[in-house]
Coordinates of C-alpha atoms in Angstrom, one line a residue:
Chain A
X1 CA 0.0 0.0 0.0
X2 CA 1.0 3.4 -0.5
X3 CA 2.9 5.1 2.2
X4 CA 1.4 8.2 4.4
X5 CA 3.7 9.6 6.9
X6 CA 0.3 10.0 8.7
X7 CA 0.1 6.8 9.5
X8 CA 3.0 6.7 12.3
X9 CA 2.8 6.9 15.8
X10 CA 4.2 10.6 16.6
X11 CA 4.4 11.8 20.4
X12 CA 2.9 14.6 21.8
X13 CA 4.9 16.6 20.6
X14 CA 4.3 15.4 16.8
X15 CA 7.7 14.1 17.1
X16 CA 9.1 10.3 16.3
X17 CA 12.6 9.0 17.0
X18 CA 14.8 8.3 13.3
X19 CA 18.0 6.4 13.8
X20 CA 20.5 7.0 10.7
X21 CA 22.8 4.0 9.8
X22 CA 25.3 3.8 7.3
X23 CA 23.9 1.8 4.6
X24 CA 27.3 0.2 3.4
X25 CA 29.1 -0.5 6.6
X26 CA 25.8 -0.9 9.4
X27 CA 27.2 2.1 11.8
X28 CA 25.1 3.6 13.3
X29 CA 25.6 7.2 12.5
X30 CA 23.3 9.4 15.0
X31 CA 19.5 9.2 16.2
X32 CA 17.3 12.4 15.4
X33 CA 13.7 13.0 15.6
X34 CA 11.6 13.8 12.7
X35 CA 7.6 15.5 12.5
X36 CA 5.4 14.7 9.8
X37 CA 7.1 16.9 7.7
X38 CA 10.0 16.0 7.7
X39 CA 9.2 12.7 7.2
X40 CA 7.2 13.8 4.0
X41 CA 10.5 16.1 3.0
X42 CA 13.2 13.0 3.5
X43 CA 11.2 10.9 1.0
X44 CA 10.2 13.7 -1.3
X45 CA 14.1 15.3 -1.7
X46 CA 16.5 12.2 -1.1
X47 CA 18.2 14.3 1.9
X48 CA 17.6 13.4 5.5
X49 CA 15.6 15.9 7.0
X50 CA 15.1 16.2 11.0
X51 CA 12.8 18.6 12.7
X52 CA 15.1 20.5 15.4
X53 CA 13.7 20.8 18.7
X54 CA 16.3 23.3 19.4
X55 CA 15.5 25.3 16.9
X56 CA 12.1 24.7 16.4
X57 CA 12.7 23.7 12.8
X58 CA 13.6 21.8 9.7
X59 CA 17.1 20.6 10.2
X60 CA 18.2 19.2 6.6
X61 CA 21.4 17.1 7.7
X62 CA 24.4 18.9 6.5
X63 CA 23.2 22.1 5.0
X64 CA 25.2 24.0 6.5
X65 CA 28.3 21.7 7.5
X66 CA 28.1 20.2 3.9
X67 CA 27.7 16.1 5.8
X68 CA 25.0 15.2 4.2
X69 CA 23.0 12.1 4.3
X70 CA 21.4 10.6 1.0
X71 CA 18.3 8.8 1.6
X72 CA 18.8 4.9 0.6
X73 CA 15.7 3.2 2.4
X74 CA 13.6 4.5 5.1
X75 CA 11.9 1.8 7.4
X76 CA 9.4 1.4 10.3
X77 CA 9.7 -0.3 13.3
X78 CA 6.6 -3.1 14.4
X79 CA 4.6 0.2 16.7
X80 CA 5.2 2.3 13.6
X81 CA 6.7 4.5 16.5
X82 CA 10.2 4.6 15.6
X83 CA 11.9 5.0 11.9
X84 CA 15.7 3.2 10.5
X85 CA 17.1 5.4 7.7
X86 CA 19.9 3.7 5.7
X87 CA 22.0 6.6 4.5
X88 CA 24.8 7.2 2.7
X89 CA 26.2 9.7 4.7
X90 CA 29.4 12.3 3.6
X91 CA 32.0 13.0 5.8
X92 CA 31.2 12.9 9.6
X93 CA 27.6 12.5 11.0
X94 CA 28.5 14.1 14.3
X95 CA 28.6 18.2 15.2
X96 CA 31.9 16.9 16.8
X97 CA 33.4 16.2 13.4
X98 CA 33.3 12.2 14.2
X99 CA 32.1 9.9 11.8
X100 CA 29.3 8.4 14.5
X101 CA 27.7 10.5 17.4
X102 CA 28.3 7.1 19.1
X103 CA 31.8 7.7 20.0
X104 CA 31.8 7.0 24.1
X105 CA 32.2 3.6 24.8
X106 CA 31.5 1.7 28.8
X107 CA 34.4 -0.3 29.0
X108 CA 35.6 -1.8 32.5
X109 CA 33.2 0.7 33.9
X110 CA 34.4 4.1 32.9
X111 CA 33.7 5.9 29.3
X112 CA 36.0 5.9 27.2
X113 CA 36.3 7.5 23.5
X114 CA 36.7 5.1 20.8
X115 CA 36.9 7.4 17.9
X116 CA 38.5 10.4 17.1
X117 CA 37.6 13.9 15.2
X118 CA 38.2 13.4 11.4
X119 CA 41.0 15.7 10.2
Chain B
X1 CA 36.4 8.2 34.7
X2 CA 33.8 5.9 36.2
X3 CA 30.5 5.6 34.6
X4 CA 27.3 6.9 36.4
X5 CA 24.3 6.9 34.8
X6 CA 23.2 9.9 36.4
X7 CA 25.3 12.2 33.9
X8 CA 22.7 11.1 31.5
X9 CA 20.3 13.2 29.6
X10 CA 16.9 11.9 30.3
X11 CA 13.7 13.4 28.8
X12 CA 10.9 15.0 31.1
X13 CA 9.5 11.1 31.9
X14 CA 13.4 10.5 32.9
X15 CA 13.6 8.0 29.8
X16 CA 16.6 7.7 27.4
X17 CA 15.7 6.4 23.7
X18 CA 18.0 3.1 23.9
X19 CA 18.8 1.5 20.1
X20 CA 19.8 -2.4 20.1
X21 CA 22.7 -3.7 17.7
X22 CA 23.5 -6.9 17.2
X23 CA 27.0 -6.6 17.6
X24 CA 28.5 -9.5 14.7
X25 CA 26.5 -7.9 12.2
X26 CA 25.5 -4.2 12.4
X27 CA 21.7 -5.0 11.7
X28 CA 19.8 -2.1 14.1
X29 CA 17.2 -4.9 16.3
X30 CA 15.4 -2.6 18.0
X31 CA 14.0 0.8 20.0
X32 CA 13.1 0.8 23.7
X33 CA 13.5 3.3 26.5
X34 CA 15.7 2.9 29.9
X35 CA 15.4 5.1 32.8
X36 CA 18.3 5.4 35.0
X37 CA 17.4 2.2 37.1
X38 CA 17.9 0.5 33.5
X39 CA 21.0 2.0 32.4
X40 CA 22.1 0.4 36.1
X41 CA 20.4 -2.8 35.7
X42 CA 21.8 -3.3 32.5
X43 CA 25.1 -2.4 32.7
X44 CA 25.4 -4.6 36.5
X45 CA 23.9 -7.8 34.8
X46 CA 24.8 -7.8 31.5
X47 CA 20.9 -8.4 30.5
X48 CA 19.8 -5.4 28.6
X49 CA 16.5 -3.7 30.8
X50 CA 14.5 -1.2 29.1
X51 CA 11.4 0.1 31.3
X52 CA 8.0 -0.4 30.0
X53 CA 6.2 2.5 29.1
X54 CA 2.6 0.8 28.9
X55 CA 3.5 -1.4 32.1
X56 CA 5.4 0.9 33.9
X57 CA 7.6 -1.7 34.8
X58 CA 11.2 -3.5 34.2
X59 CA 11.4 -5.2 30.8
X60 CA 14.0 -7.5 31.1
X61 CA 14.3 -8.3 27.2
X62 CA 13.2 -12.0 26.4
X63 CA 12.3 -12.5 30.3
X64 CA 9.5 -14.6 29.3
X65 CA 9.7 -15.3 25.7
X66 CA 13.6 -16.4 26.3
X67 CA 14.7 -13.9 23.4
X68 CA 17.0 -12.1 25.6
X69 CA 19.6 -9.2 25.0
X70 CA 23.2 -10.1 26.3
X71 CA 25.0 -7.0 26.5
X72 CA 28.1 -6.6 24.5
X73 CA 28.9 -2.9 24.8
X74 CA 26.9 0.5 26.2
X75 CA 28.0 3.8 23.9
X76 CA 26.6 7.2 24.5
X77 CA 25.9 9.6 22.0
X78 CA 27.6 13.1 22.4
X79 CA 24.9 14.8 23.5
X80 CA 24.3 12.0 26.4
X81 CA 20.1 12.0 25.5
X82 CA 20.5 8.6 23.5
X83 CA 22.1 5.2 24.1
X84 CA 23.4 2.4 21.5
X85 CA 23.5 -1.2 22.6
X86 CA 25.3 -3.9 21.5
X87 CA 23.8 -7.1 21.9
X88 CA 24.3 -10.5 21.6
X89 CA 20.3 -11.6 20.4
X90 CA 18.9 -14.7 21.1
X91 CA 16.0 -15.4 18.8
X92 CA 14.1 -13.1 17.3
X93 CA 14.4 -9.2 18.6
X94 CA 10.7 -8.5 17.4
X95 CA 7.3 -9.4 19.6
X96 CA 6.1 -10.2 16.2
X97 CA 9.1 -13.1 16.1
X98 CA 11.0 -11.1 13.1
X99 CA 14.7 -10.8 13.9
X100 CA 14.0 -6.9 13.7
X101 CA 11.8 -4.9 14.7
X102 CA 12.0 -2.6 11.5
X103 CA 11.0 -5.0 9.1
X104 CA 9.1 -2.9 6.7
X105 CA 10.4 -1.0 4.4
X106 CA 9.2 2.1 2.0
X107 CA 10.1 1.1 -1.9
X108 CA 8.6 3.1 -4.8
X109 CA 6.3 5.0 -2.5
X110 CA 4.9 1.6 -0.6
X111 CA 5.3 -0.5 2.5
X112 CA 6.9 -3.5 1.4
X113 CA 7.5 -6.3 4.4
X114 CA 11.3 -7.1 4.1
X115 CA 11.6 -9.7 7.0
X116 CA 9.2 -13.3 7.6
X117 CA 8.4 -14.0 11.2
X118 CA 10.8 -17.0 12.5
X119 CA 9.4 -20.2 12.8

């Protein structure tokens, strides 16, 4: 059936969770939230598209840092509550210039970083 | 330094978005929440707890369908308001007993099912 980004369980703040991961390698890149919207804009354009709560507004990944994310397959979870979007994703994902915002690991009970700032 | 779960961001129900990996190969299981008594649980047994929103209760993944989560490795993301874990899956992640829960996918403007329940 056709697709309606109606159709998916949003909070109540209109808001559901979208995890990016690097189509080609499985990374998991950054998690995000998306409205409606943006939901509607991802598919529509081909670029990821978050909704900042920060900012109170359309966050397209990387238009201003150039770190895009190309679209490759957007999917949804059993509760329709929670969104996977394969990516292909240029240059870091992170605001920290890392390649994942995933870069603290728990090992032996203290945090430590497991990947550096790209160059 | 030490980890306390404390120096997490939690939203205003004191729940952290928590996303399962199986950690041989990369494929995203899963999206449950923690609370701080979770993050703890988890990270002191190895068995990955989410809490139950609709309960309000400990989930101990696979408790009683014997699917469990062994934990492999707790990251953080940088801005400490979403977890990655990497699990060792027994069985199917899914209630639905798919291996994911994000089993449907959005191909040529339609919901195509990507993933067969196990048998």
């Amino acid at each position: 059936m056709a697709f309606d980004p109606a159709t998916l369980r949003y909070d109540d703040r209109g808001l559901i969770p979208a995890i990016a991961q690097d189509h080609a390698t499985g990374e998991v890149l950054m998690m995000a939230w998306m409205n409606a919207g943006a939901v509607a804009q991802t598919l529509a354009t081909g670029r990821v598209t978050y909704w900042s709560r920060s900012r109170r507004a359309y966050w397209v990944k990387g238009e201003s840092s150039g770190h895009v994310q190309r679209l490759v397959e957007m999917r949804v979870d059993c509760d329709r509550d929670c969104l996977l979007v394969l990516v292909e994703q240029t240059g870091p994902a992170c605001h920290t210039n890392r390649r994942s915002c995933f870069y603290s690991a728990l090992r032996d009970g203290a945090e430590v970083e497991i990947l550096q700032p790209e160059a």
